[in-house]
Coordinates of C-alpha atoms and ligand atoms in Angstrom, one line a residue:
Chain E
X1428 CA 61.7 -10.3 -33.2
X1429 CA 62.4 -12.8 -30.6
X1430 CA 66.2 -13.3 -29.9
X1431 CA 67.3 -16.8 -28.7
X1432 CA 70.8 -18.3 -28.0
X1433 CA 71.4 -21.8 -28.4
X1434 CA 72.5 -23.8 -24.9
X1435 CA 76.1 -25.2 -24.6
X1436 CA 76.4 -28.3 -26.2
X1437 CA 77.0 -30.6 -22.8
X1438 CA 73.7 -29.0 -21.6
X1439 CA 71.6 -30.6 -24.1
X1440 CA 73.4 -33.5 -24.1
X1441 CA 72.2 -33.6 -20.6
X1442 CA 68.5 -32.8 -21.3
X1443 CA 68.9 -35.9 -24.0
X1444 CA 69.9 -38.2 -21.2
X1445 CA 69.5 -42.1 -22.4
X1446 CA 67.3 -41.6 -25.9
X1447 CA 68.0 -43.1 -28.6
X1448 CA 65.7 -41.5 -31.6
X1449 CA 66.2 -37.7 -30.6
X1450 CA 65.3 -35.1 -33.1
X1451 CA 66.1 -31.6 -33.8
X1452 CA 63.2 -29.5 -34.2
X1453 CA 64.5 -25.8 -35.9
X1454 CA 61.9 -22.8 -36.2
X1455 CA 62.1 -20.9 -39.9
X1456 CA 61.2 -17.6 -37.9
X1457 CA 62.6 -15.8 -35.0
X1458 CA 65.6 -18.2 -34.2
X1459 CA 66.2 -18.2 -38.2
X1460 CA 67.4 -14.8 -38.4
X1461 CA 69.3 -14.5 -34.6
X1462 CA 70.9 -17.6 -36.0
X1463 CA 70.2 -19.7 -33.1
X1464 CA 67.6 -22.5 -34.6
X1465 CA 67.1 -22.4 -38.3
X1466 CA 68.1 -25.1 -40.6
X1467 CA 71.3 -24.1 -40.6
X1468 CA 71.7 -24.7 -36.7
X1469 CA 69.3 -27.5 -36.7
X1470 CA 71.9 -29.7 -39.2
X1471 CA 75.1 -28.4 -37.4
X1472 CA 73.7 -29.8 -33.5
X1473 CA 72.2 -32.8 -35.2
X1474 CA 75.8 -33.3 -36.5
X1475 CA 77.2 -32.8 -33.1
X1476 CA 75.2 -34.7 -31.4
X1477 CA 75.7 -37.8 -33.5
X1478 CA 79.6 -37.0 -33.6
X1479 CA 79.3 -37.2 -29.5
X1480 CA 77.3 -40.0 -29.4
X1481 CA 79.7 -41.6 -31.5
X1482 CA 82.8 -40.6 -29.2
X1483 CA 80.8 -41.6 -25.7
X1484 CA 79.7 -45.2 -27.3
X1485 CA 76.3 -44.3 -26.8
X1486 CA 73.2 -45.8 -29.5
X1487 CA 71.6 -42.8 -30.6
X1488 CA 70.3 -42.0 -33.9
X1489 CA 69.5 -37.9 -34.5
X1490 CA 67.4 -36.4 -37.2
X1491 CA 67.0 -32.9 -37.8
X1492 CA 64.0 -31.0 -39.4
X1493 CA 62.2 -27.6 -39.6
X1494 CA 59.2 -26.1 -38.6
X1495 CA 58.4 -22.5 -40.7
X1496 CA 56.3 -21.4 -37.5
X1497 CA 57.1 -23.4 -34.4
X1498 CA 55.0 -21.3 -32.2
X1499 CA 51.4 -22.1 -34.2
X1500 CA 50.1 -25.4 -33.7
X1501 CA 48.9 -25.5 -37.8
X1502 CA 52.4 -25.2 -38.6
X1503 CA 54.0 -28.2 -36.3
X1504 CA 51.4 -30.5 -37.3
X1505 CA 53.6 -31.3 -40.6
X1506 CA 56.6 -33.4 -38.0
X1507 CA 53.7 -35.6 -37.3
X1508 CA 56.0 -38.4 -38.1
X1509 CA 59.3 -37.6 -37.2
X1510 CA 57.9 -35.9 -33.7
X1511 CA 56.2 -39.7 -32.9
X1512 CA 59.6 -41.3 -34.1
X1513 CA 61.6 -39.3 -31.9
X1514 CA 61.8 -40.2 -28.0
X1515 CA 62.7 -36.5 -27.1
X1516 CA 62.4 -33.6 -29.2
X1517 CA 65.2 -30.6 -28.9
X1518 CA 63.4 -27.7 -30.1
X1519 CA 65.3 -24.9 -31.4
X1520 CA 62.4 -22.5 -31.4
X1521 CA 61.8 -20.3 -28.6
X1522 CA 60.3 -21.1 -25.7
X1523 CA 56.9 -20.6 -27.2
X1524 CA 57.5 -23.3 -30.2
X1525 CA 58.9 -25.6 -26.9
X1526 CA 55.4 -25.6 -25.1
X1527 CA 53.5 -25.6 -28.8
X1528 CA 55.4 -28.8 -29.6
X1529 CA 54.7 -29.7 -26.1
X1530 CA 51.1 -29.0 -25.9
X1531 CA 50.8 -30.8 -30.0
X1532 CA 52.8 -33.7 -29.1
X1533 CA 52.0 -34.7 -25.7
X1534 CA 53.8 -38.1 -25.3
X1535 CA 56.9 -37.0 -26.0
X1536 CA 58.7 -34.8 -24.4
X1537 CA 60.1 -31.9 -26.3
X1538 CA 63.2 -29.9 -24.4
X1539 CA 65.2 -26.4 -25.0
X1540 CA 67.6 -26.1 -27.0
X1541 CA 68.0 -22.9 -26.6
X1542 CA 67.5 -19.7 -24.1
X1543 CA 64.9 -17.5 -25.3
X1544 CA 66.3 -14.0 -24.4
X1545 CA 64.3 -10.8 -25.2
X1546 CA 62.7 -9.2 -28.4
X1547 CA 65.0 -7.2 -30.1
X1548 CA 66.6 -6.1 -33.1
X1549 CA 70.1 -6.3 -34.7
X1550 CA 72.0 -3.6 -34.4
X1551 CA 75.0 -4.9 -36.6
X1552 CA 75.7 -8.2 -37.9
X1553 CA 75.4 -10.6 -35.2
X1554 CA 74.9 -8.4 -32.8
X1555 CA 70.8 -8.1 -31.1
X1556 CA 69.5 -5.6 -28.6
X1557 CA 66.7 -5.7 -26.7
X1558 CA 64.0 -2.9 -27.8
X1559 CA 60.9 -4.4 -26.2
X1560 CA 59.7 -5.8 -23.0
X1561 CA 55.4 -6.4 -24.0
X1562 CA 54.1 -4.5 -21.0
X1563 CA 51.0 -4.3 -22.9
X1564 CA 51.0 -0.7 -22.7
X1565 CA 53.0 1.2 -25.2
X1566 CA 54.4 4.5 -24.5
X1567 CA 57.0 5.2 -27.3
X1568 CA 55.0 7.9 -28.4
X1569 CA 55.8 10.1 -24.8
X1570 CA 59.4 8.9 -25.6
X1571 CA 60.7 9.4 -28.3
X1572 CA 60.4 6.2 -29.8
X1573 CA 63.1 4.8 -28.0
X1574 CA 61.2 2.4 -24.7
X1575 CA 62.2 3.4 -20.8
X1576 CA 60.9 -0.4 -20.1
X1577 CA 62.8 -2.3 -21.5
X1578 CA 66.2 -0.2 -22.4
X1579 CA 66.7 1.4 -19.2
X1580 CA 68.0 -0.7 -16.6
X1581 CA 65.7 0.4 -13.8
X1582 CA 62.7 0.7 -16.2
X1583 CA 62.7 4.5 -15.2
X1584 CA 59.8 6.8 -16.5
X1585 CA 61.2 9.9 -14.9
X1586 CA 64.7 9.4 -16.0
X1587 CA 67.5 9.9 -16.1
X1588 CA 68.7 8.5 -12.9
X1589 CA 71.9 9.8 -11.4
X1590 CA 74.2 7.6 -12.6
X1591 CA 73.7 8.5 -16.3
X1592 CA 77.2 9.9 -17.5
X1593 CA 78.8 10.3 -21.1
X1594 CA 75.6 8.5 -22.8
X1595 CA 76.2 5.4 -21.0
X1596 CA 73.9 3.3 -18.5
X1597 CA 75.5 3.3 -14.8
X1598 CA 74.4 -0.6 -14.5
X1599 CA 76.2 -1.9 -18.3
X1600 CA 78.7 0.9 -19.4
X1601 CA 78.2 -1.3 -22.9
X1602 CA 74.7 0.1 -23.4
X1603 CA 73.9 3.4 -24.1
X1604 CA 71.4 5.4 -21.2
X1605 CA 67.9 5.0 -22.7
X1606 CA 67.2 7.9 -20.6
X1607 CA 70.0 10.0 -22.5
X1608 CA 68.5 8.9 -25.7
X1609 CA 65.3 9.3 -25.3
X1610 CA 66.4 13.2 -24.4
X1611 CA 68.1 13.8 -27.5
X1612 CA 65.4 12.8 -29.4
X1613 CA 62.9 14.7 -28.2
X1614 CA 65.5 17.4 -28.1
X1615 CA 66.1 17.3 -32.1
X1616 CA 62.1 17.1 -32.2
X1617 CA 61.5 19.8 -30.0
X1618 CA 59.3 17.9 -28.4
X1619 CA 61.1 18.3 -24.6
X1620 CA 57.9 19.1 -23.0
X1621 CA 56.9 15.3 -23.0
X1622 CA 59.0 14.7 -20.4
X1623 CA 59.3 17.9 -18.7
X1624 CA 55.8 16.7 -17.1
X1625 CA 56.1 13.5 -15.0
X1626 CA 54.8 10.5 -16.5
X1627 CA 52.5 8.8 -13.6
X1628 CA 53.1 5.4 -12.2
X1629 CA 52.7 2.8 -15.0
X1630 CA 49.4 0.3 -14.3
X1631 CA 51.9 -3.1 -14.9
X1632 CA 48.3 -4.9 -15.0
X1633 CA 49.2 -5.3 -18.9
X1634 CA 52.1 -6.0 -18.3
X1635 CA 53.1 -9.7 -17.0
X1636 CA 52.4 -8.7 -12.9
X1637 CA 48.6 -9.2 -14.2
X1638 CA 49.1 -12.8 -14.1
X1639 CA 49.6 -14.8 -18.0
X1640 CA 48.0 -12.4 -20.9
X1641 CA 45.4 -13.5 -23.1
X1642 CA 44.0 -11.8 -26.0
X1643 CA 40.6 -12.3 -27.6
X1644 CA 39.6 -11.1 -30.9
X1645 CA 36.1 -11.8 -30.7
X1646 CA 35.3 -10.6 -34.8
X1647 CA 37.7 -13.4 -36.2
X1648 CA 37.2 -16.3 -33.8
X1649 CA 35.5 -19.3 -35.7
Chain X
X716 CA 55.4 24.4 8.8
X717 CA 54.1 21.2 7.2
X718 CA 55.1 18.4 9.2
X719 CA 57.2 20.4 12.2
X720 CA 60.6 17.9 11.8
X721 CA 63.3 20.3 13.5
X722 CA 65.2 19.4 9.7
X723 CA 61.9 21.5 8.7
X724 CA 62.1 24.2 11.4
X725 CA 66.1 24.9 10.9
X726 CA 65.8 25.8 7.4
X727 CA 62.7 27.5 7.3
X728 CA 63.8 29.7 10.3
X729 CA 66.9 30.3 7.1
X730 CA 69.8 28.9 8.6
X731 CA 72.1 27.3 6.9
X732 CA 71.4 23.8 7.4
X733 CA 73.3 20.4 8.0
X734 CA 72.5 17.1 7.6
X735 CA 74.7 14.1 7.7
X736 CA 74.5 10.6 6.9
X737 CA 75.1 7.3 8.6
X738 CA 75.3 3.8 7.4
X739 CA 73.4 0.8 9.3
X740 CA 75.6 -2.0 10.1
X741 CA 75.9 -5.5 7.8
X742 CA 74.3 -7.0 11.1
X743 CA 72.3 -6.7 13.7
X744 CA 74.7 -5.3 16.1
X745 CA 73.2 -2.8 17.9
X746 CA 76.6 -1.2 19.4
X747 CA 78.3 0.2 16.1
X748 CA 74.9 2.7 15.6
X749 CA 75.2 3.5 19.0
X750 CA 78.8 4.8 18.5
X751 CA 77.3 6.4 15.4
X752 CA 75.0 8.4 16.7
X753 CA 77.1 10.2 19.7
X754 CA 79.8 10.9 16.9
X755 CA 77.1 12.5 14.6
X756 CA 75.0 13.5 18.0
X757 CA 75.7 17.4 17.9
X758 CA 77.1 17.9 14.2
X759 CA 74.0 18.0 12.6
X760 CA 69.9 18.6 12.4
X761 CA 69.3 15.4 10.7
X762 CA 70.9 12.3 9.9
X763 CA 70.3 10.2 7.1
X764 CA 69.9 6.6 7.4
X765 CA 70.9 5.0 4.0
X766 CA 68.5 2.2 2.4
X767 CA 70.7 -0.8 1.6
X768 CA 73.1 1.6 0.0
X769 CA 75.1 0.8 -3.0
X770 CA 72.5 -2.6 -2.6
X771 CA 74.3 -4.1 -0.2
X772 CA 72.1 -5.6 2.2
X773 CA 72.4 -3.5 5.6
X774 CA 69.6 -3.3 8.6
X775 CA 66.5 -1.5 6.7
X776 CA 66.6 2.1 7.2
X777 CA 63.2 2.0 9.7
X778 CA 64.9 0.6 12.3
X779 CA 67.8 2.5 12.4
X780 CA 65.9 5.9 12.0
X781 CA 63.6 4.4 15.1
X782 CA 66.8 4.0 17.0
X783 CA 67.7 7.4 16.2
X784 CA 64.2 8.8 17.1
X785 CA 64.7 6.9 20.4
X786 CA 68.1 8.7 21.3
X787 CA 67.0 12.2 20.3
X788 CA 68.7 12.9 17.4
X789 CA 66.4 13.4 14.1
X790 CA 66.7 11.1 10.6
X791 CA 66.4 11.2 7.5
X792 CA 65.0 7.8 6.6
X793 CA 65.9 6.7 2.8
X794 CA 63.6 5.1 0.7
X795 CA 65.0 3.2 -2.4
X796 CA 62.5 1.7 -5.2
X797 CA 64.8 -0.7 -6.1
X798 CA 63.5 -3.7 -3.2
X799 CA 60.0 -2.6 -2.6
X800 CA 56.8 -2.5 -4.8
X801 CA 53.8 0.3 -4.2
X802 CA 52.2 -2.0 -1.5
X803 CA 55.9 -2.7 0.8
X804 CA 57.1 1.3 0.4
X805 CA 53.8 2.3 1.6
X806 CA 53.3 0.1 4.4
X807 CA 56.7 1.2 5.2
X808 CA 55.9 4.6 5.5
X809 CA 53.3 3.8 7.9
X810 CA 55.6 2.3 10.2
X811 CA 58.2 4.0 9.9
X812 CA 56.1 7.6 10.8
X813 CA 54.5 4.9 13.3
X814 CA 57.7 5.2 15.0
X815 CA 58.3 8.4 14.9
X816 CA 60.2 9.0 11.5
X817 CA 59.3 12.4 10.1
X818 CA 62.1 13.0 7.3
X819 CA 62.2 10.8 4.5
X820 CA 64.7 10.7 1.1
X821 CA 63.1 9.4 -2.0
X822 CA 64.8 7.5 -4.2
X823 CA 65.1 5.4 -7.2
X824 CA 67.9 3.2 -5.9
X825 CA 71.3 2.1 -7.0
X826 CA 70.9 -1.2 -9.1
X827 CA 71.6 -4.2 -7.5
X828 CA 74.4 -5.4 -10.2
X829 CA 76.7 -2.9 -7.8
X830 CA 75.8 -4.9 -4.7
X831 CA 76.3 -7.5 -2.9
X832 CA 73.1 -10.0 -4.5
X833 CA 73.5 -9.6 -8.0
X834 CA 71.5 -12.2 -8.4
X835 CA 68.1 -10.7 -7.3
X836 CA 65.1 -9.7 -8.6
X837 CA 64.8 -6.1 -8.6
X838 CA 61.4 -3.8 -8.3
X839 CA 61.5 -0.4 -9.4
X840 CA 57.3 -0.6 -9.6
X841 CA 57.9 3.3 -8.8
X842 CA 60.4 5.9 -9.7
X843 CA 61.8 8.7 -7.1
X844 CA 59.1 10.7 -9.0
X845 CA 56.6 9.0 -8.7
X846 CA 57.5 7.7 -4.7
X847 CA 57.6 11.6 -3.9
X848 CA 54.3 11.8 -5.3
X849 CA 52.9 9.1 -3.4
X850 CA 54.1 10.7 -0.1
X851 CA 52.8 13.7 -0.9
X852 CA 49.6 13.0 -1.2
X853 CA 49.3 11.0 1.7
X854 CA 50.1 14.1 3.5
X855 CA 48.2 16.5 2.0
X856 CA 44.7 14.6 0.6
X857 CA 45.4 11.4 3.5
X858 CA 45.2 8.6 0.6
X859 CA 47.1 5.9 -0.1
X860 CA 48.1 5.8 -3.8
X861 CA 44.8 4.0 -5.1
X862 CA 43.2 7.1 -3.4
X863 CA 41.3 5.1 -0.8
X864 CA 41.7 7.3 2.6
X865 CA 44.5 6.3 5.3
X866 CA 43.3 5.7 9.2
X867 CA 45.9 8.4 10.2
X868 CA 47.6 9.9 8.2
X869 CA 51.5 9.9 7.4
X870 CA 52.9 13.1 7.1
X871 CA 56.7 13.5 5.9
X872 CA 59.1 16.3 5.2
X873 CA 59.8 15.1 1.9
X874 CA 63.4 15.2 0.2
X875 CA 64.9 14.1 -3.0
X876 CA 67.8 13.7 -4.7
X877 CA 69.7 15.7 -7.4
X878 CA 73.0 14.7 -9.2
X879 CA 73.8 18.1 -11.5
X880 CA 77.3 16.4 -12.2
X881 CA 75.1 13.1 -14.3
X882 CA 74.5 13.6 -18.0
X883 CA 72.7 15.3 -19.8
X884 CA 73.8 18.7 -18.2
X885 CA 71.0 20.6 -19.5
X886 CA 68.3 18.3 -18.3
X887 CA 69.5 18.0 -14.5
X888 CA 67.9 21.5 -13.7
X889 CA 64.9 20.4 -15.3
X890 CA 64.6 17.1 -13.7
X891 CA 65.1 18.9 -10.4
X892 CA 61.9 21.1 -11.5
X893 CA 60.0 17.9 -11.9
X894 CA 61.1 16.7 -8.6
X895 CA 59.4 19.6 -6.5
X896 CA 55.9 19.7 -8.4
X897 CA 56.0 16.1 -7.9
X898 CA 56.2 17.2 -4.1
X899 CA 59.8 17.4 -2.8
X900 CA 60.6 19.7 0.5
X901 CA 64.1 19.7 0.1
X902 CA 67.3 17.9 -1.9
X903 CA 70.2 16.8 -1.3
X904 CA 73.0 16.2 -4.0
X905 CA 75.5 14.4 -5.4
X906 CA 79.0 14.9 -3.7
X907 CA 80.1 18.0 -4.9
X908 CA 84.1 18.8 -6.1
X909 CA 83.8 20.3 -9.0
X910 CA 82.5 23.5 -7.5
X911 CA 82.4 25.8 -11.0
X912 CA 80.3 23.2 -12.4
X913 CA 77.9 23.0 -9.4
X914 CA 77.6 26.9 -9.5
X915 CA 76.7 26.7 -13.0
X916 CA 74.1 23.6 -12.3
X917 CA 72.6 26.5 -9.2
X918 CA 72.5 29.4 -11.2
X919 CA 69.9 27.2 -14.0
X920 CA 68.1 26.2 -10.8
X921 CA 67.6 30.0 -10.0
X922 CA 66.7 31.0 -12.5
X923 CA 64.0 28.5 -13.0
X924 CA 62.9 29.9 -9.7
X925 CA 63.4 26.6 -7.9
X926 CA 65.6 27.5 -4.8
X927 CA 62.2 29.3 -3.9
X928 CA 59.9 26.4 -3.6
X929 CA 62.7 23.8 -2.3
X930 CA 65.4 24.1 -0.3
X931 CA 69.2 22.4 -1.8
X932 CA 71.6 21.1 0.4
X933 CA 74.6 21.0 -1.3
X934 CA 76.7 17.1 -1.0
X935 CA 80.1 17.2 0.3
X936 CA 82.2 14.8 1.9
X937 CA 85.7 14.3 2.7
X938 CA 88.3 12.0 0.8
X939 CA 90.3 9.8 2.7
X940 CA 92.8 8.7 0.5
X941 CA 94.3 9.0 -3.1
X942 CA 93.2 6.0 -4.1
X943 CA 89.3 6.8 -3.2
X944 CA 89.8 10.2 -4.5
X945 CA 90.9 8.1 -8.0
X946 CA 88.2 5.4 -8.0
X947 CA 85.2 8.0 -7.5
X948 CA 86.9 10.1 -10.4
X949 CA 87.5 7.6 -12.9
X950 CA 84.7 4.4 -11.6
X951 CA 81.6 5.7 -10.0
X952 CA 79.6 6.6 -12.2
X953 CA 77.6 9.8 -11.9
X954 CA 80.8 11.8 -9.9
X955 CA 82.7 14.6 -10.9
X956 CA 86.1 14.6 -9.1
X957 CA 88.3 17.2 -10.9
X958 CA 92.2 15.7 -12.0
X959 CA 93.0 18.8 -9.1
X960 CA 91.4 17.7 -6.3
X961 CA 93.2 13.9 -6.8
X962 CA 96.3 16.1 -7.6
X963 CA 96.3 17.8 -4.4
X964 CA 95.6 14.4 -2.5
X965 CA 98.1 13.0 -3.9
X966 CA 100.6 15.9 -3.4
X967 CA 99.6 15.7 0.3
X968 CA 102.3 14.0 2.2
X969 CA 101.2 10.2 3.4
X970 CA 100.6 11.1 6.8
X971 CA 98.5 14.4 6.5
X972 CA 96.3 12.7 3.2
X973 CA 93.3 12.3 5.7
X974 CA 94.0 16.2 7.2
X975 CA 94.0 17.3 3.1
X976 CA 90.5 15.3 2.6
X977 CA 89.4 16.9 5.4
X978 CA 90.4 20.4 4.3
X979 CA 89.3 20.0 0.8
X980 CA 85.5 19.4 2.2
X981 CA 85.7 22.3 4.7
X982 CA 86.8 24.5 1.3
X983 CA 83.7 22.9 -0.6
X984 CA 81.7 23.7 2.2
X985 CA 83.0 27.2 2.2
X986 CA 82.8 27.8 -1.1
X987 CA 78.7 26.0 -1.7
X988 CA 77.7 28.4 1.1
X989 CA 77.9 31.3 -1.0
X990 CA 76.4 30.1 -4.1
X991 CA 72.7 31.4 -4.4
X992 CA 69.9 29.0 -3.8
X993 CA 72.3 26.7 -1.5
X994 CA 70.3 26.3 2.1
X995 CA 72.5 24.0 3.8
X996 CA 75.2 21.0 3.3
X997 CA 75.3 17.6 3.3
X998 CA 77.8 15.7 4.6
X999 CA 78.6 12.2 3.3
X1000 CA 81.1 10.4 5.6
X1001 CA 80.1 7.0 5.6
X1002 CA 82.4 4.5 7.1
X1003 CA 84.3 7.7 8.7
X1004 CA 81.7 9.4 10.5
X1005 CA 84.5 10.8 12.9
X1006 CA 85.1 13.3 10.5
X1007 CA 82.0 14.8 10.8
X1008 CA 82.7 16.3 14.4
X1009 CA 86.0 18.0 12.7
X1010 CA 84.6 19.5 9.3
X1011 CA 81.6 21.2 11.0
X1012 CA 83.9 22.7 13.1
X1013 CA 85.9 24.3 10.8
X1014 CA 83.5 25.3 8.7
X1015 CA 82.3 27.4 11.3
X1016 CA 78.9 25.2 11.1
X1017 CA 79.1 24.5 15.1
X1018 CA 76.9 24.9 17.3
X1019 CA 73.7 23.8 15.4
X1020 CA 70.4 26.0 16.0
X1021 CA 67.5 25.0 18.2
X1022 CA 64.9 26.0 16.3
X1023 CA 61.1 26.6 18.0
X1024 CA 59.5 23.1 17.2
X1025 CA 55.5 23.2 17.0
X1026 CA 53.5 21.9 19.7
X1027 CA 53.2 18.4 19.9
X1028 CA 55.9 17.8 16.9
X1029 CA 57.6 15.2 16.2
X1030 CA 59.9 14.2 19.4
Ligands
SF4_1304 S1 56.4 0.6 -23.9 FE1 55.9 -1.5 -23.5 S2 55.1 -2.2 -25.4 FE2 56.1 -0.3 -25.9 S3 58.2 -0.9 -26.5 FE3 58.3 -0.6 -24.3 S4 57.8 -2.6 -23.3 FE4 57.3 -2.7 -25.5
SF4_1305 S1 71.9 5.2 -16.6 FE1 70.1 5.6 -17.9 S2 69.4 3.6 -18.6 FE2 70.9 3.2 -17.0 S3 69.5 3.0 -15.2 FE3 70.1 5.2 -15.3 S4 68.5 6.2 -16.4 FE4 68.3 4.0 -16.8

């Protein structure tokens, strides 16, 4: 899933600037479960925002509210009403529910709320890794299942590099070497001649260098 | 031969070759490679010229080699992936053999997190693999990498590098193998001090049959202090310094610590030179090149061979 950490409270107090109805837009999906913008998060900044308001003298009333699937447009068409009462929107989604709301609700402005990070996966309780980085192209079949792309730090496909030592990645000696992963793996598979053979230069045309993506399912469009 | 470099020409004549490296200035000061050069002048067949090493941002490695060219003494050009996509390495290339470089390292590049712009935007488009590929084929089929033919070709002696001291053991050797069918000449490793370890690293790559098709120069370089021969055990990651060799550093009395560096490298080299499949050494003495001059010496390295260069090779 997508992983999202909310931005330091002064910040979007600064992205607020001078409105008065401001509402706080969580997303039920991705942000949910990182526990960055569910409803949970939505109520607790709505709270602290009022509470500063309060404390600064400024007129400012907050509401808070939930969208199940801030990145479809179906979905954010239920805030109708509190998105046209509002003067600026803090969306808690990720930055795809931001430019949704945006795109749905044109005169007002809806801001970040939070920092959309990478797509990952928890790998203990509050704590996400990255897994995936959508070049379009998936290879986790020549790897073991574990991606060079997004988990090694110089997206290697002929790792590992020299710097690789006791399992650890020479650039963040807090993640493990992808590389040295993806070896063991294939080692306990027997499947080492995957990459005994050098994978060729990746085509990063799927990936984002081919300019934004767009995929068309011509047997279900209306 | 297939390029005629007189790094080519010394080690397939079979002697026991030397390269060395040296580091462009943070500046465009044109004085300290001078100085470089006549200290490195007669020491060795080649001289690398490091890419932004370590990512700090240094005067690019054409340049310097071009400077080289110009005052007779032969490079090594580096080539890191890190700050250059497919289209930048290879129009690099050009130039660079444009100018006369005909020895080039291939690799993947330190991050930049180590350097000095953390901040940046890195590349990595390629790997080392894959850039040794590249250069191959524009020397042997004449194409660029979308296979669309060259106007004059580029034609390198192509090099790599090996590190049989990262993790996992076992693969290192293997990796190497991938390295030369992807095209590499010759390699040049890590800094070497744990010389059992090294010998055990060689005698896999024998007997994969490797030290036939490419030829190993073995990394060494001398340790100037205690505290350097500490931080490249116990923070660089990727280098084997045995708890000995910073023992006998630090056992060295203050005053002679440089003469102990010194004679711990000229032991390495000693001792590399009679491990099977090793064609030649590599010294790393950047930031202390007058070293160089002193550990060839003693090795017994001095005077360097000059070998029969082709017709019309490169100058
Ligand atoms: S190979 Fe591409 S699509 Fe597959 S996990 Fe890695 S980044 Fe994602
Ligand atoms: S240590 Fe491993 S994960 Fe880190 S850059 Fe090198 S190969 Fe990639």
């Amino acid at each position: 899933m997508i992983r999202a950490q909310q931005k330091p409270l002064v910040e979007i107090e600064s992205l607020i600037g001078q409105a008065k109805n401001v509402l706080v837009l969580g997303c039920g999906t991705c942000t949910a479960v990182c526990l960055a913008g569910g409803e949970k998060e939505a109520r607790t900044l709505a709270a602290a925002l009022r509470v500063s308001a309060q404390i600064k003298g400024v007129q400012r009333e907050v509401r808070h509210s939930l969208v199940q699937r801030q990145c479809e447009p179906e979905f954010v068409r239920e805030v109708e009403e509190e998105a046209l009462w509002a003067d600026v929107i803090v969306s808690l989604a990720c930055g795809i529910g931001c430019q949704v709301m945006n795109e749905r609700y044109p005169e007002r402005l809806t801001v970040p709320g939070v920092n959309t990070c990478f797509l990952g996966a928890p790998i203990e309780h509050g704590v996400f890794d990255e897994r995936c980085q959508a070049c379009g192209d998936c290879i986790l079949h020549l790897t073991g299942g574990i991606c060079p792309i997004a988990r090694c730090a110089k997206s290697m496909l002929n790792g590992p590099c020299g710097g690789s030592q006791h399992g650890k990645c020479e650039v963040n000696p807090s993640n493990p070497c992808a590389w040295q992963l993806i070896y063991e793996r294939l080692l306990s598979l027997n499947k080492l001649e995957l990459i005994s053979a050098i994978l060729p230069a990746k085509d990063w045309r799927s990936a984002r260098d081919g300019g934004q993506r767009r995929i068309v399912r011509e047997d279900v469009r209306l | 031969m297939k390029v005629g470099s007189r790094l080519e020409a010394v080690l397939s004549s079979g002697h026991f070759a030397v390269t060395a490296e040296l580091g462009p200035p943070k500046g465009a000061d044109l004085e300290v490679i001078g100085r470089k050069i006549e200290l490195l002048r007669n020491c060795a067949d080649a001289v690398n010229i490091t890419d932004n090493q370590t990512a700090v941002v240094r005067m690019c490695s054409a340049a310097v080699a071009h400077i080289l060219v110009e005052n007779g003494v032969e490079p090594v050009m580096q080539m890191t992936c890190r700050d250059r996509n497919r289209l930048a390495i290879q129009a690099d290339l050009l130039g660079a053999y444009a100018l006369g470089v005909r020895n080039l390292l291939c690799l993947t590049g330190d991050h930049q997190s180590f350097g000095n712009h953390p901040q940046s935007k890195n590349v990595y488009d390629l790997d080392s693999i894959q850039l040794i590929q590249v250069v191959r084929r524009m020397r042997e089929e004449g194409v660029f990498m979308n296979g669309e033919p060259m106007e004059g070709g580029a034609r390198f002696f192509i090099g790599a590098a090996a590190n049989p001291f990262a993790d996992p053991f076992e693969f290192r050797p293997l990796r190497l193998a991938k390295k030369v069918s992807a095209g590499a000449d010759f390699i040049q490793t890590q800094l070497v001090y744990n010389v059992p370890k090294f010998r055990e690293y060689m005698h896999r790559v024998c007997d994969l049959g490797l030290h036939e098709k490419v030829y190993i120069l073995a990394g060494v370089g001398p340790i100037k202090s205690v505290g350097a021969a500490r931080y490249m055990a116990t923070s660089v990651p990727g280098m084997d310094v045995p708890e000995e060799i910073v023992e006998r550093m630090r056992k060295a009395p203050k005053e002679k610590r440089t003469d102990e560096g010194i004679n711990i490298c000229v032991e390495v080299i000693q001792q590399v030179r009679e491990i099977p499949g090793v064609a030649g050494v590599h010294i790393m003495a950047i930031e202390w090149e007058e070293a160089v001059a002193e550990i060839c010496e003693r090795a017994g390295l001095l005077p360097r061979p000059s070998p029969q260069l082709p017709e019309g090779a490169a100058k």
